[in-house]
Structures are given as structure tokens and as C-alpha cells.
């Protein structure tokens, strides 16, 4: 089968198209003919071995696929790698049947980015009705869904942060109440101004660096910031516990694989709710482009430059 393989760590240039044997799903596993593979920002970290989970070479990247099983089921699934390929081995416990009315592209937008937004809002910050929510990188895969889910979950005011007028306009189209330029020189002041002069209740942050620092300064008493990525590749200032107590604020971290450790099928609940919202037309997924498998490098270059909007996909059939 054709696959993208990494044999040395580095930037997008280490993604190489090659021929590999079909993966062995093992006893009870599923072998999926991949129609679409999702590309995540975390994949760019894995390529350079700077992700939370250390990688081992050689590897085929890709943690999510949509396709068909041997018995004809149309599924979307999380994988332990191997998604950038014509075939992928899948754990049935992490596979979800795609219902009628939901496309492969939409399902892939939900299984990582959508689930991340859902868990951030439901579990990490426990959004309450009427609260203000700041969504950084609001035009990205998680951001476009977080803006909508925050509104659907009862947020009083959603503040989208993005670079470029086009990205900010997209966030407004998706339901954000206002938008802030990510290049604002004083992020705290910009967020407070966007919230009508009031400090904000919730911040979803995957940028890091000065954006995190400014967002923390903008939090209201009992405000919560959920940190789930570091797209800037810049560390924020150290968080001082005394300051958390002084301002009655909370900082949470979230890594989606840990959802499997929660009691009950949290991931299944998230997927079921979002599938219904998409099928009913209440939640829109945004596809930022579908590239042939051989152009995986271009996908990583686009993500690293933060020039994408919505969910980026690979087509192993092309």
C-alpha cells in the first residue's frame, strides 16, 4: 500500500511517500480502507518529536481516518498512528459508525477537533449559561467548532481571536459575537474591550506564549483558561499558584487521549451529540482543503504557517 513514512525527525521535508505492507490489525482489530485521513497540528509536533508522547522511528503519522471496513461499515476512527496511508489498523473501541446525513469529511472534523472542543467546554471549563468565552485560533479546526458549540451550550458572548480579516469574518459567520486580531499588542486589553469592558469567564487557548499570558490577565474572578496546544511553539510565563488564588482563577490542561480514562463513554457521548447536531444542520464543519496523499508535506507546511481554515484532509485514493 502507499503510505507516508517518517524515518528521521524534522520538519515537513521528512514526510516521504513510500510503499509498505498492509498493516496487521491483530485479533479483534479492524482493517479500514481509508477514504480520507485527517491532518492535525499535533502531527507537525510528532514529525519533529516534540509532541507530548515521544515517537519511535520509523513511523506512519496520522491519528484519524474515515473509510470502510471489510463488511462495508462506514466508520471514522482514532488510531495509534498509521493514518496517512491507503489502509489503517483500527481498534473497534475507537471506531464510530458514521450516520446517514454526515459526510466522511464532517466526521473527520468531529473525531479530534470536534471532540476536543466538546471536552474543553463540557469537562475542562464546565461552561455555564451566560458566560463569556474566548476562542483563540477561531478559524482553525478546533476553533470553528468551539465557536459554534459554545453558543449551542449557552455562552452569553463568544469572542473569536484570529489573524487576518478573512479568518475573523469566518468566525463571525459561524456565530461569534465579535472578533479580535491575534496580533493585538495588548491581548488582555483587547479581550476585555471585546467583552464590553468586563473581564472574560472562559478562554480556550492552543497558542501559548504571550497569548496565554495576556489571556490569563483578562480572566474574571473564577474565570477558567483551558490550555490544549502551543501553536506558537513559545512557552507562556510560569503560572504562579499564589496568583491563581489571588485572582480566583483556574488554569486547566487537556490532552484528548486522556478522555479514554474517564468513567463512562465520554467520547461516544460527544460523537453522538455532534453527529446529531451536524445531521440536523445545527453544527457546521469547515473543510480547509483535501490534498492527495503524496502532498502531505504541503499540508504540514500550511498548518505550521497557520494559514489554514477549518479541517485539512488527505485523500489516499488520489
CSV table of C-alpha atoms in Angstrom, one decimal:
chain,number,residue,atom,x,y,z
A,1,UNK,CA,0.0,0.0,0.0
A,2,UNK,CA,1.0,3.6,-0.4
A,3,UNK,CA,1.8,5.5,2.8
A,4,UNK,CA,3.6,8.5,4.2
A,5,UNK,CA,6.5,7.4,6.3
A,6,UNK,CA,8.9,9.3,8.6
A,7,UNK,CA,12.4,7.8,9.0
A,8,UNK,CA,14.1,10.8,10.6
A,9,UNK,CA,12.7,13.6,12.7
A,10,UNK,CA,12.3,17.1,11.3
A,11,UNK,CA,10.0,19.5,9.5
A,12,UNK,CA,7.6,18.8,6.7
A,13,UNK,CA,10.5,17.6,4.5
A,14,UNK,CA,10.7,14.3,6.4
A,15,UNK,CA,7.3,13.1,5.2
A,16,UNK,CA,8.1,10.7,2.4
A,17,UNK,CA,5.7,8.7,0.2
A,18,UNK,CA,6.6,5.0,0.1
A,19,UNK,CA,5.2,1.5,-0.4
A,20,UNK,CA,4.7,-0.5,2.8
A,21,UNK,CA,3.0,-3.8,3.6
A,22,UNK,CA,-0.7,-3.7,4.7
A,23,UNK,CA,-1.0,-3.2,8.5
A,24,UNK,CA,-2.0,-6.1,10.6
A,25,UNK,CA,-5.0,-5.2,12.8
A,26,UNK,CA,-4.4,-8.1,15.1
A,27,UNK,CA,-7.0,-10.2,16.8
A,28,UNK,CA,-10.4,-8.4,17.0
A,29,UNK,CA,-9.0,-5.4,15.2
A,30,UNK,CA,-10.4,-3.7,12.1
A,31,UNK,CA,-8.6,-3.1,8.8
A,32,UNK,CA,-10.0,0.1,7.1
A,33,UNK,CA,-9.8,1.1,3.5
A,34,UNK,CA,-9.0,4.8,4.1
A,35,UNK,CA,-11.1,7.3,2.0
A,36,UNK,CA,-9.9,10.3,3.9
A,37,UNK,CA,-7.2,10.9,6.6
A,38,UNK,CA,-7.3,13.8,8.9
A,39,UNK,CA,-4.3,16.1,9.4
A,40,UNK,CA,-3.8,17.7,12.9
A,41,UNK,CA,-1.5,20.3,14.2
A,42,UNK,CA,-0.2,17.7,16.7
A,43,UNK,CA,1.1,15.7,13.6
A,44,UNK,CA,3.6,18.5,13.0
A,45,UNK,CA,4.9,18.1,16.5
A,46,UNK,CA,5.1,14.3,16.1
A,47,UNK,CA,7.2,14.8,12.9
A,48,UNK,CA,9.8,16.7,14.8
A,49,UNK,CA,9.4,14.5,18.0
A,50,UNK,CA,8.2,17.5,20.1
A,51,UNK,CA,4.8,16.1,21.0
A,52,UNK,CA,3.6,15.0,24.4
A,53,UNK,CA,4.1,11.3,23.6
A,54,UNK,CA,7.6,10.6,22.3
A,55,UNK,CA,7.6,9.0,18.8
A,56,UNK,CA,9.6,6.0,17.6
A,57,UNK,CA,11.1,5.7,14.1
A,58,UNK,CA,10.1,4.6,11.5
A,59,UNK,CA,6.5,5.8,11.8
A,60,UNK,CA,3.5,6.4,9.6
A,61,UNK,CA,1.8,9.6,11.1
A,62,UNK,CA,-1.9,10.2,11.3
A,63,UNK,CA,-4.3,9.6,14.2
A,64,UNK,CA,-7.7,9.7,12.4
A,65,UNK,CA,-9.2,8.0,9.4
A,66,UNK,CA,-12.6,7.7,7.7
A,67,UNK,CA,-13.3,4.8,5.4
A,68,UNK,CA,-14.9,1.3,5.1
A,69,UNK,CA,-14.4,-2.0,6.8
A,70,UNK,CA,-14.4,-5.3,5.0
A,71,UNK,CA,-18.1,-5.8,5.9
A,72,UNK,CA,-19.0,-2.4,4.4
A,73,UNK,CA,-19.4,-0.3,7.5
A,74,UNK,CA,-18.6,3.4,7.0
A,75,UNK,CA,-16.6,4.5,10.1
A,76,UNK,CA,-14.5,7.2,11.5
A,77,UNK,CA,-11.8,6.2,13.9
A,78,UNK,CA,-9.0,7.3,16.1
A,79,UNK,CA,-5.8,5.4,15.5
A,80,UNK,CA,-2.5,4.9,17.3
A,81,UNK,CA,-0.8,6.2,14.2
A,82,UNK,CA,-0.8,4.9,10.6
A,83,UNK,CA,-3.5,7.2,9.3
A,84,UNK,CA,-1.6,8.7,6.3
A,85,UNK,CA,-2.0,5.5,4.2
A,86,UNK,CA,-4.3,3.6,1.9
A,87,UNK,CA,-5.2,1.2,4.8
A,88,UNK,CA,-5.1,1.5,8.5
A,89,UNK,CA,-5.5,-0.8,11.5
A,90,UNK,CA,-8.2,0.4,14.0
A,91,UNK,CA,-9.2,-0.6,17.5
A,92,UNK,CA,-13.0,-1.2,17.4
A,93,UNK,CA,-13.4,0.7,20.7
A,94,UNK,CA,-12.2,3.9,19.0
A,95,UNK,CA,-14.3,3.5,15.8
A,96,UNK,CA,-17.7,5.2,15.3
A,97,UNK,CA,-20.2,4.4,12.7
A,98,UNK,CA,-20.9,7.5,10.5
A,99,UNK,CA,-24.7,8.1,10.3
A,100,UNK,CA,-26.5,9.0,7.2
A,101,UNK,CA,-26.5,12.7,6.6
A,102,UNK,CA,-22.9,13.1,7.8
A,103,UNK,CA,-20.1,13.1,5.3
A,104,UNK,CA,-16.6,11.5,5.8
A,105,UNK,CA,-15.2,15.0,5.8
A,106,UNK,CA,-17.6,16.1,8.5
A,107,UNK,CA,-16.9,13.0,10.6
A,108,UNK,CA,-13.2,13.6,10.5
A,109,UNK,CA,-13.7,17.2,11.6
A,110,UNK,CA,-15.5,15.9,14.7
A,111,UNK,CA,-13.4,13.0,15.8
A,112,UNK,CA,-10.4,15.0,17.0
A,113,UNK,CA,-11.2,18.7,16.6
A,114,UNK,CA,-14.9,18.5,17.5
A,115,UNK,CA,-14.2,16.1,20.4
A,116,UNK,CA,-11.5,18.5,21.7
A,117,UNK,CA,-13.9,21.4,21.6
A,118,UNK,CA,-16.7,19.4,23.3
A,119,UNK,CA,-14.4,18.1,26.1
A,120,UNK,CA,-12.9,21.5,26.7
A,121,UNK,CA,-16.3,23.1,27.1
A,122,UNK,CA,-18.1,20.3,28.9
A,123,UNK,CA,-15.2,19.0,31.1
A,124,UNK,CA,-12.3,21.3,31.3
A,125,UNK,CA,-14.0,24.7,31.8
A,126,UNK,CA,-17.5,23.4,32.6
A,127,UNK,CA,-19.2,26.3,30.7
A,128,UNK,CA,-22.2,27.8,32.4
A,129,UNK,CA,-25.1,29.6,30.6
A,130,UNK,CA,-24.4,33.2,30.0
A,131,UNK,CA,-20.7,33.1,30.4
A,132,UNK,CA,-18.3,34.8,28.0
A,133,UNK,CA,-16.0,32.5,26.0
A,134,UNK,CA,-12.8,33.5,24.2
A,135,UNK,CA,-11.7,31.1,21.4
A,136,UNK,CA,-8.2,31.5,20.2
A,137,UNK,CA,-7.3,30.3,16.7
A,138,UNK,CA,-11.0,30.6,16.0
A,139,UNK,CA,-10.8,29.8,12.3
A,140,UNK,CA,-8.9,26.6,12.8
A,141,UNK,CA,-10.2,23.0,13.1
A,142,UNK,CA,-11.0,23.2,16.8
A,143,UNK,CA,-11.8,26.9,16.8
A,144,UNK,CA,-14.5,26.8,14.1
A,145,UNK,CA,-16.3,24.1,16.1
A,146,UNK,CA,-15.7,25.6,19.5
A,147,UNK,CA,-17.3,28.9,18.5
A,148,UNK,CA,-20.4,27.1,17.5
A,149,UNK,CA,-20.5,24.6,20.4
A,150,UNK,CA,-20.0,27.4,22.9
A,151,UNK,CA,-23.1,29.1,21.5
A,152,UNK,CA,-25.1,25.9,21.4
A,153,UNK,CA,-24.1,25.2,25.0
A,154,UNK,CA,-25.4,28.6,26.2
A,155,UNK,CA,-22.5,31.0,26.1
A,156,UNK,CA,-23.5,34.6,26.6
A,157,UNK,CA,-20.8,36.1,24.4
A,158,UNK,CA,-18.3,34.4,22.2
A,159,UNK,CA,-15.1,36.3,21.3
A,160,UNK,CA,-13.2,34.9,18.4
A,161,UNK,CA,-9.5,35.6,18.1
A,162,UNK,CA,-7.8,35.0,14.7
A,163,UNK,CA,-5.2,36.5,12.3
A,164,UNK,CA,-6.5,38.2,9.2
A,165,UNK,CA,-9.8,39.8,8.4
A,166,UNK,CA,-11.0,36.7,6.4
A,167,UNK,CA,-10.5,34.4,9.3
A,168,UNK,CA,-12.2,36.7,11.7
A,169,UNK,CA,-15.1,37.1,9.3
A,170,UNK,CA,-15.4,33.3,9.1
A,171,UNK,CA,-15.7,33.1,12.9
A,172,UNK,CA,-18.4,35.8,12.9
A,173,UNK,CA,-20.3,33.8,10.2
A,174,UNK,CA,-20.2,30.8,12.5
A,175,UNK,CA,-21.8,32.6,15.4
A,176,UNK,CA,-19.1,34.5,17.2
A,177,UNK,CA,-20.4,37.8,18.7
A,178,UNK,CA,-17.2,39.7,18.0
A,179,UNK,CA,-13.6,39.1,16.8
A,180,UNK,CA,-10.2,40.2,17.9
A,181,UNK,CA,-7.0,40.4,15.9
A,182,UNK,CA,-4.5,37.8,17.2
A,183,UNK,CA,-1.7,40.4,16.7
A,184,UNK,CA,-3.3,42.8,19.2
A,185,UNK,CA,-0.3,44.4,21.1
A,186,UNK,CA,-2.1,44.0,24.4
A,187,UNK,CA,-4.2,40.8,24.3
A,188,UNK,CA,-5.6,41.3,27.8
A,189,UNK,CA,-6.9,44.8,27.0
A,190,UNK,CA,-8.2,43.6,23.6
A,191,UNK,CA,-10.2,40.8,25.2
A,192,UNK,CA,-11.7,43.0,27.9
A,193,UNK,CA,-12.7,45.6,25.4
A,194,UNK,CA,-14.3,43.0,23.2
A,195,UNK,CA,-16.3,41.8,26.2
A,196,UNK,CA,-17.8,45.3,26.8
A,197,UNK,CA,-15.2,46.3,29.4
A,198,UNK,CA,-15.7,43.2,31.5
A,199,UNK,CA,-13.2,40.5,32.2
A,200,UNK,CA,-13.8,37.2,30.5
A,201,UNK,CA,-15.1,34.0,32.1
A,202,UNK,CA,-13.6,31.3,29.8
A,203,UNK,CA,-10.6,31.1,27.5
A,204,UNK,CA,-9.8,28.2,25.1
A,205,UNK,CA,-6.1,28.5,24.2
A,206,UNK,CA,-3.9,26.5,21.9
A,207,UNK,CA,-1.4,29.2,21.0
A,208,UNK,CA,0.9,29.7,24.0
A,209,UNK,CA,3.5,32.4,24.6
A,210,UNK,CA,2.3,36.0,25.0
A,211,UNK,CA,-1.3,35.0,24.0
A,212,UNK,CA,-1.6,32.8,27.1
A,213,UNK,CA,0.0,35.4,29.3
A,214,UNK,CA,-2.5,38.1,28.1
A,215,UNK,CA,-5.5,35.8,28.3
A,216,UNK,CA,-4.7,35.0,31.9
A,217,UNK,CA,-4.6,38.7,32.7
A,218,UNK,CA,-8.0,39.1,31.2
A,219,UNK,CA,-9.8,36.5,33.3
A,220,UNK,CA,-12.6,37.5,35.6
A,221,UNK,CA,-12.7,36.1,39.2
A,222,UNK,CA,-13.5,32.4,38.9
A,223,UNK,CA,-12.5,32.6,35.2
A,224,UNK,CA,-11.0,29.5,33.6
A,225,UNK,CA,-8.4,29.0,30.9
A,226,UNK,CA,-8.0,25.7,29.2
A,227,UNK,CA,-4.7,25.1,27.5
A,228,UNK,CA,-4.6,22.4,24.8
A,229,UNK,CA,-1.8,23.3,22.4
A,230,UNK,CA,1.2,25.5,21.7
A,231,UNK,CA,0.9,26.5,18.1
A,232,UNK,CA,3.3,29.4,18.6
A,233,UNK,CA,5.9,27.0,19.9
A,234,UNK,CA,6.6,29.6,22.6
A,235,UNK,CA,6.2,28.8,26.3
A,236,UNK,CA,4.0,31.1,28.3
A,237,UNK,CA,5.3,32.6,31.6
A,238,UNK,CA,5.2,30.2,34.6
A,239,UNK,CA,1.9,30.1,36.3
A,240,UNK,CA,2.2,31.1,40.0
A,241,UNK,CA,-0.3,29.3,42.3
A,242,UNK,CA,-0.4,32.3,44.5
A,243,UNK,CA,-1.7,34.4,41.6
A,244,UNK,CA,-4.4,31.8,40.9
A,245,UNK,CA,-5.6,32.2,44.5
A,246,UNK,CA,-5.2,36.0,44.4
A,247,UNK,CA,-7.5,36.3,41.4
A,248,UNK,CA,-9.7,33.2,41.9
A,249,UNK,CA,-8.8,31.8,38.5
A,250,UNK,CA,-8.2,28.3,37.2
A,251,UNK,CA,-5.8,27.0,34.6
A,252,UNK,CA,-6.6,23.6,33.1
A,253,UNK,CA,-4.7,21.4,30.6
A,254,UNK,CA,-6.4,19.0,28.2
A,255,UNK,CA,-5.0,16.2,26.1
A,256,UNK,CA,-7.7,14.2,24.2
A,257,UNK,CA,-6.2,10.7,24.7
A,258,UNK,CA,-6.9,11.0,28.5
A,259,UNK,CA,-10.7,11.1,27.7
A,260,UNK,CA,-10.5,7.3,27.5
A,261,UNK,CA,-9.6,7.2,31.2
A,262,UNK,CA,-12.8,8.9,32.3
A,263,UNK,CA,-15.7,6.7,33.6
A,264,UNK,CA,-18.5,6.2,31.1
A,265,UNK,CA,-18.1,6.5,27.3
A,266,UNK,CA,-17.4,10.3,27.2
A,267,UNK,CA,-16.0,10.1,23.7
A,268,UNK,CA,-19.1,8.2,22.5
A,269,UNK,CA,-21.4,10.7,24.0
A,270,UNK,CA,-19.5,13.6,22.4
A,271,UNK,CA,-19.6,11.9,19.0
A,272,UNK,CA,-23.3,11.0,19.2
A,273,UNK,CA,-24.3,14.6,20.2
A,274,UNK,CA,-22.2,16.2,17.5
A,275,UNK,CA,-23.3,13.7,14.8
A,276,UNK,CA,-26.9,14.7,15.6
A,277,UNK,CA,-26.1,18.4,15.5
A,278,UNK,CA,-24.4,18.0,12.1
A,279,UNK,CA,-27.2,15.9,10.6
A,280,UNK,CA,-29.8,18.4,11.9
A,281,UNK,CA,-27.9,21.3,10.4
A,282,UNK,CA,-27.2,22.9,13.8
A,283,UNK,CA,-23.4,22.4,13.6
A,284,UNK,CA,-21.3,23.2,10.5
A,285,UNK,CA,-17.9,21.6,9.9
A,286,UNK,CA,-15.4,23.6,7.8
A,287,UNK,CA,-13.1,21.8,5.4
A,288,UNK,CA,-9.9,23.7,4.7
A,289,UNK,CA,-8.8,21.5,1.8
A,290,UNK,CA,-8.3,18.0,0.6
A,291,UNK,CA,-4.9,17.1,-0.7
A,292,UNK,CA,-3.6,13.9,-2.3
A,293,UNK,CA,-1.6,11.7,0.0
A,294,UNK,CA,1.6,12.5,-1.9
A,295,UNK,CA,1.2,16.2,-0.9
A,296,UNK,CA,1.3,15.6,2.9
A,297,UNK,CA,4.3,17.8,3.2
A,298,UNK,CA,2.2,20.7,1.9
A,299,UNK,CA,-0.4,20.0,4.5
A,300,UNK,CA,2.1,20.3,7.3
A,301,UNK,CA,3.6,23.4,5.8
A,302,UNK,CA,0.2,25.0,5.7
A,303,UNK,CA,-0.5,24.1,9.3
A,304,UNK,CA,2.8,25.3,10.6
A,305,UNK,CA,2.4,28.7,8.8
A,306,UNK,CA,-1.1,28.9,10.5
A,307,UNK,CA,-2.5,29.7,7.0
A,308,UNK,CA,-5.4,27.1,7.1
A,309,UNK,CA,-9.0,27.5,7.9
A,310,UNK,CA,-11.0,24.5,9.2
A,311,UNK,CA,-10.1,20.9,8.8
A,312,UNK,CA,-7.3,19.8,6.5
A,313,UNK,CA,-7.6,16.3,4.9
A,314,UNK,CA,-5.5,13.9,2.8
A,315,UNK,CA,-7.0,11.7,0.1
A,316,UNK,CA,-5.2,8.3,-0.1
A,317,UNK,CA,-7.2,7.3,-3.1
A,318,UNK,CA,-5.8,10.2,-5.2
